[in-house]
XYZ file of C-alpha atoms in Angstrom:
394
model
C -99.532 -71.808 69.295
C -101.148 -75.251 69.554
C -99.701 -77.009 66.491
C -103.259 -77.784 65.350
C -104.684 -74.293 65.743
C -103.770 -70.714 64.829
C -105.683 -67.714 66.102
C -105.479 -64.168 64.789
C -105.388 -61.331 67.298
C -106.494 -58.422 65.100
C -108.882 -57.743 62.230
C -106.132 -55.530 60.779
C -103.698 -58.470 60.501
C -104.113 -58.295 56.726
C -102.559 -56.488 53.772
C -103.434 -52.824 53.347
C -104.591 -53.190 49.745
C -107.370 -55.505 50.872
C -108.915 -52.699 52.912
C -108.373 -50.038 50.247
C -109.998 -52.296 47.632
C -112.822 -53.219 50.007
C -113.537 -49.527 50.532
C -113.717 -49.008 46.760
C -115.852 -52.119 46.196
C -118.401 -51.036 48.791
C -118.680 -47.676 47.088
C -118.806 -48.841 43.457
C -119.798 -52.525 43.339
C -121.811 -53.327 46.491
C -123.876 -56.089 44.840
C -121.032 -57.879 43.059
C -120.041 -61.403 44.094
C -116.748 -63.262 43.785
C -115.279 -66.734 43.908
C -111.668 -67.508 44.853
C -109.594 -70.700 44.799
C -106.392 -71.837 46.501
C -103.451 -72.736 44.221
C -100.604 -74.832 45.630
C -97.837 -73.812 43.206
C -95.149 -75.506 45.268
C -97.020 -78.856 45.340
C -96.590 -79.138 49.114
C -97.973 -82.319 50.670
C -100.341 -81.539 53.541
C -100.282 -83.790 56.623
C -103.329 -85.787 57.789
C -105.903 -83.684 59.627
C -104.737 -80.428 58.047
C -108.166 -79.473 56.709
C -109.759 -79.954 60.135
C -107.106 -77.796 61.817
C -107.515 -75.108 59.171
C -111.293 -75.194 59.559
C -110.916 -74.704 63.314
C -108.686 -71.684 62.718
C -111.091 -70.256 60.130
C -114.050 -70.645 62.497
C -112.178 -68.582 65.085
C -111.872 -65.666 62.632
C -115.510 -64.701 63.222
C -114.549 -63.453 66.702
C -112.325 -60.669 65.353
C -113.630 -57.121 65.682
C -112.156 -53.744 64.833
C -111.298 -52.054 68.109
C -111.942 -48.388 68.862
C -108.176 -47.832 68.932
C -107.762 -49.461 65.509
C -110.598 -47.436 64.031
C -109.046 -44.224 65.313
C -105.692 -45.265 63.864
C -107.265 -45.722 60.421
C -109.131 -42.417 60.705
C -105.931 -40.492 61.411
C -103.526 -42.453 59.205
C -105.801 -42.994 56.181
C -107.967 -39.853 55.711
C -108.997 -41.066 52.242
C -111.028 -43.897 53.837
C -114.583 -42.618 54.254
C -116.074 -42.434 57.774
C -118.931 -44.623 56.536
C -116.395 -47.311 55.575
C -114.724 -47.163 58.982
C -118.157 -47.587 60.587
C -118.783 -50.569 58.292
C -115.435 -52.107 59.201
C -116.187 -51.675 62.896
C -119.284 -53.825 62.375
C -117.662 -56.315 60.007
C -117.029 -59.894 61.048
C -115.667 -62.797 59.020
C -118.251 -65.390 57.995
C -116.581 -68.837 57.978
C -119.470 -70.198 55.875
C -117.965 -68.290 52.935
C -114.954 -70.651 53.018
C -114.986 -74.310 51.882
C -112.054 -76.548 52.851
C -111.442 -80.127 51.697
C -108.528 -82.526 51.910
C -107.947 -85.543 49.670
C -104.878 -87.347 50.913
C -102.053 -84.817 50.757
C -103.988 -82.411 48.520
C -105.775 -79.389 49.952
C -108.676 -77.538 48.322
C -109.923 -74.145 49.496
C -112.631 -72.061 47.861
C -114.328 -68.807 48.881
C -117.658 -67.459 47.665
C -119.871 -64.522 48.590
C -120.350 -60.806 48.121
C -117.085 -59.335 46.882
C -117.062 -56.576 49.513
C -117.027 -59.289 52.204
C -114.952 -62.092 50.713
C -112.157 -59.742 49.618
C -110.637 -59.893 53.126
C -110.177 -63.690 53.229
C -107.213 -64.217 50.879
C -104.275 -63.012 52.966
C -105.355 -64.387 56.371
C -106.125 -67.780 54.801
C -102.715 -67.996 53.160
C -100.932 -67.065 56.367
C -103.030 -69.602 58.287
C -102.122 -72.331 55.793
C -98.427 -71.472 56.069
C -98.249 -71.299 59.859
C -100.367 -74.435 60.331
C -98.242 -76.326 57.821
C -95.033 -75.627 59.710
C -96.719 -76.134 63.076
C -98.149 -79.548 62.211
C -94.781 -80.659 60.850
C -93.048 -79.509 64.051
C -91.097 -76.837 62.186
C -92.001 -73.680 64.092
C -89.024 -71.505 64.982
C -88.534 -70.004 68.439
C -85.033 -68.502 68.148
C -85.962 -64.828 68.383
C -82.353 -63.634 68.369
C -81.603 -65.470 65.116
C -84.643 -63.987 63.331
C -83.736 -60.491 64.532
C -80.075 -60.896 63.532
C -80.906 -62.131 60.019
C -83.322 -59.235 59.505
C -80.859 -56.709 60.923
C -78.153 -57.855 58.514
C -80.521 -57.632 55.551
C -81.841 -54.145 56.223
C -78.302 -52.868 56.890
C -77.233 -54.154 53.463
C -80.240 -52.508 51.792
C -79.395 -49.255 53.557
C -75.855 -49.492 52.204
C -77.346 -49.852 48.716
C -79.189 -46.576 49.291
C -82.640 -48.034 48.579
C -85.924 -47.954 50.473
C -87.611 -51.196 51.478
C -91.131 -52.094 52.612
C -92.150 -55.404 54.166
C -94.738 -57.279 52.033
C -94.623 -60.734 53.622
C -97.954 -61.454 55.336
C -99.252 -64.069 52.905
C -96.373 -66.539 53.139
C -94.967 -65.737 56.556
C -93.528 -68.582 58.573
C -95.624 -67.498 61.549
C -97.115 -64.415 63.134
C -94.344 -64.432 65.728
C -91.589 -64.396 63.092
C -93.448 -61.699 61.140
C -93.735 -59.545 64.247
C -90.017 -59.935 65.042
C -89.074 -59.070 61.449
C -91.050 -55.812 61.414
C -89.702 -54.837 64.833
C -86.131 -55.447 63.656
C -86.707 -53.550 60.405
C -88.030 -50.608 62.393
C -85.152 -50.695 64.892
C -82.289 -51.124 62.437
C -83.757 -49.789 59.194
C -82.837 -46.141 59.757
C -83.893 -44.300 56.583
C -84.191 -47.486 54.513
C -87.289 -49.165 55.990
C -90.415 -47.277 54.924
C -93.350 -49.406 56.102
C -95.322 -52.641 56.036
C -98.203 -53.942 53.950
C -99.598 -55.470 57.160
C -101.881 -52.872 58.760
C -101.817 -54.393 62.249
C -98.008 -54.534 62.373
C -97.733 -51.079 60.804
C -99.943 -49.778 63.596
C -98.182 -51.576 66.462
C -94.734 -50.552 65.181
C -95.699 -46.995 64.216
C -94.719 -47.326 60.550
C -96.621 -46.535 57.354
C -99.159 -49.048 55.991
C -98.341 -49.553 52.308
C -100.465 -50.762 49.397
C -103.012 -49.796 46.751
C -104.762 -52.459 44.673
C -104.203 -56.019 43.475
C -104.832 -58.007 40.288
C -108.395 -58.849 41.302
C -109.360 -55.177 40.890
C -108.631 -55.364 37.151
C -109.838 -58.968 36.843
C -113.267 -57.938 38.088
C -113.321 -54.960 35.701
C -112.775 -57.368 32.806
C -115.796 -59.400 33.920
C -117.899 -56.253 34.256
C -116.723 -54.268 31.224
C -114.664 -56.590 28.994
C -110.924 -57.104 28.527
C -110.471 -54.008 26.342
C -111.815 -51.693 29.061
C -110.501 -53.459 32.172
C -107.295 -51.465 32.677
C -108.622 -48.016 31.776
C -111.844 -48.324 33.782
C -109.986 -49.948 36.666
C -107.715 -46.905 36.825
C -110.593 -44.469 36.272
C -112.613 -45.960 39.110
C -109.583 -45.968 41.402
C -109.067 -42.256 40.844
C -112.804 -41.664 41.305
C -112.568 -43.112 44.810
C -109.100 -41.887 45.852
C -108.632 -38.678 43.822
C -104.886 -39.120 43.442
C -104.121 -40.772 46.787
C -102.799 -44.360 46.774
C -101.238 -43.653 43.396
C -99.228 -46.761 42.512
C -100.768 -48.676 39.594
C -100.356 -52.440 39.096
C -99.483 -53.088 35.451
C -99.398 -56.810 34.724
C -102.924 -58.220 35.044
C -103.088 -58.467 31.235
C -99.372 -57.907 30.542
C -97.579 -54.602 30.975
C -97.402 -54.070 27.213
C -101.214 -53.987 27.008
C -101.426 -51.851 30.161
C -99.168 -49.131 28.772
C -101.368 -48.799 25.698
C -104.065 -47.496 28.064
C -101.848 -45.808 30.680
C -102.134 -42.489 28.856
C -100.793 -39.075 29.786
C -103.661 -38.360 32.167
C -103.130 -41.550 34.163
C -99.348 -41.328 33.947
C -99.431 -37.841 35.453
C -102.096 -38.640 38.043
C -100.505 -41.841 39.367
C -97.253 -41.534 41.329
C -95.829 -44.633 39.696
C -96.305 -48.319 38.938
C -95.676 -51.696 40.579
C -93.648 -54.495 39.011
C -94.895 -57.966 39.965
C -93.801 -60.375 37.214
C -91.362 -60.809 34.354
C -87.847 -59.456 34.014
C -87.420 -56.420 36.281
C -84.806 -54.688 34.120
C -86.903 -55.068 30.966
C -89.864 -53.670 32.905
C -87.855 -50.677 34.122
C -86.618 -49.948 30.617
C -90.146 -50.234 29.211
C -91.503 -47.938 31.943
C -88.825 -45.289 31.484
C -89.452 -45.209 27.724
C -93.207 -44.930 28.295
C -92.860 -41.896 30.563
C -90.364 -40.286 28.184
C -92.723 -40.818 25.249
C -95.425 -38.968 27.199
C -93.073 -36.087 28.007
C -92.867 -37.003 31.703
C -89.565 -37.052 33.597
C -89.133 -40.659 34.831
C -87.279 -39.348 37.887
C -90.558 -37.750 39.004
C -92.131 -41.220 39.136
C -91.474 -44.411 41.113
C -91.431 -48.119 40.364
C -92.287 -50.371 43.293
C -90.588 -53.711 42.655
C -92.267 -56.625 44.446
C -91.587 -59.872 42.568
C -89.784 -62.528 44.658
C -87.007 -60.187 45.698
C -83.761 -60.919 47.497
C -80.610 -58.850 47.971
C -78.958 -59.845 44.684
C -82.081 -58.975 42.669
C -82.499 -55.661 44.469
C -78.840 -54.748 43.909
C -79.102 -55.519 40.183
C -82.313 -53.515 39.789
C -81.010 -50.578 41.827
C -77.841 -50.435 39.751
C -79.903 -50.142 36.568
C -82.543 -47.685 37.840
C -80.357 -45.283 39.789
C -80.420 -41.849 38.150
C -83.054 -42.952 35.651
C -86.287 -43.432 37.606
C -87.447 -43.491 41.240
C -87.553 -46.907 42.888
C -88.559 -48.714 46.040
C -88.769 -52.390 46.953
C -91.510 -54.473 48.560
C -89.921 -57.626 49.960
C -92.103 -60.453 51.192
C -91.187 -64.094 51.728
C -87.451 -63.389 51.839
C -88.049 -61.352 54.992
C -90.896 -63.177 56.757
C -89.997 -66.784 55.931
C -86.207 -66.947 56.015
C -85.865 -69.431 58.868
C -83.951 -72.275 57.238
C -86.994 -73.987 55.718
C -88.365 -74.135 52.188
C -90.966 -71.342 51.963
C -94.361 -72.369 50.660
C -95.374 -71.178 47.182
C -99.120 -70.717 47.589
C -101.660 -68.223 46.287
C -105.387 -67.590 46.368
C -106.836 -66.024 43.227
C -110.233 -64.755 42.166
C -111.522 -67.279 39.604
C -115.042 -66.013 38.882
C -116.932 -62.754 39.296
C -120.664 -62.026 39.351
C -121.194 -58.373 38.400
C -124.541 -56.838 39.319
C -127.352 -58.048 37.058
C -125.078 -60.507 35.250
C -123.937 -64.105 35.720
C -120.823 -65.915 36.935
C -117.963 -65.044 34.568
C -114.498 -66.692 34.707
C -111.679 -64.215 35.315
C -108.015 -64.559 34.370
C -104.604 -63.021 34.997
C -102.060 -62.848 32.194
C -98.903 -61.675 33.916
C -95.585 -60.853 32.262
C -94.412 -64.353 33.192
C -96.377 -67.005 31.318
C -95.965 -69.526 34.100
C -98.031 -67.239 36.311
C -101.118 -67.226 34.064
C -104.140 -68.141 36.159
C -107.740 -68.885 35.291
C -109.957 -70.749 32.837
C -108.012 -71.882 29.750
C -110.749 -70.872 27.302
C -110.993 -67.423 28.888
C -107.193 -67.038 28.801
C -107.277 -67.788 25.068
C -110.148 -65.328 24.568
C -108.327 -62.576 26.485
C -105.148 -63.119 24.465
C -107.135 -62.984 21.235
C -109.024 -59.786 22.157
C -105.897 -58.051 23.489
C -103.631 -59.271 20.655
C -101.246 -61.046 23.007
C -99.151 -63.545 21.006
C -99.167 -67.220 21.956
């Protein structure tokens, strides 16, 4: 890689849930629009010329095309994706005009705007571009393949000894594509029965492992803009089942706090969905709350699964596994700790939907009220309104 330029090699170098959501958006909300913004949680200082280098990398994205081989892979691996969607994806190309990039000293601003079915694919590639460019321009790229492989090998062996299953979720904050590729290869080689797949579709395909993912917070955030906060969770779930009919059955709980979610995650949804994903707040409290919810509905928690995915490392996984074992099914999606463990401080960056434009409406601010207050995102007035409507205490 030229330290001022990063180029993607595949349209599928993205998280699986972006494609599954895109498929659903095309079917249900083809005229909706969305706006996203970059949030630099870690307050990293960007070097001079960063915006220009990022713009160059973004411009190159328009050259990516779904190959015939990739389309056939999706057709066979993901039968729930409609043939019409695969045809659409074969004709899809990124439009760099949807992305605005500015730099003011060491501060970086990125915004995305356009039809939701198009702009939904930008988030993950942009974050990985920012991360790899940042390390490249600071001269901090890592080329010790053996060290990356050895670190990953040791980690997956320890997870196997714990008796847990692990998926790789680290595209968005990876140190580089090369490190990411080495990590997935090592997980596949040494993971035995512990490594179950990757959220990155391209690397899942090239390593012959399962692509993993369902939906993200923006799915429910948009539903709040379209239908109101009271209906966002229930209609988000209803529409998901309308498209996927029971496939891709892991529900994300914390867009408006898990407590609110479980008020609407009734017996029908609890039976239809295979489980839930934990993404914020205390993992043990979440597991306890989830187990009690299933028990209250007369459902055996051991027939369901929690996917834990919040900033995991070995110690956290061991603590969670010790609590959940024999009580409820579990699996772990590990991101940055796998794809950016190279002796540097990983970046803490996100891109979030900030406004939605439902069909026949106007631009409406959207918010996320996770189980960790520090992770609230969005317009302050709208956050207050959501908390008032949903009876979430200050």
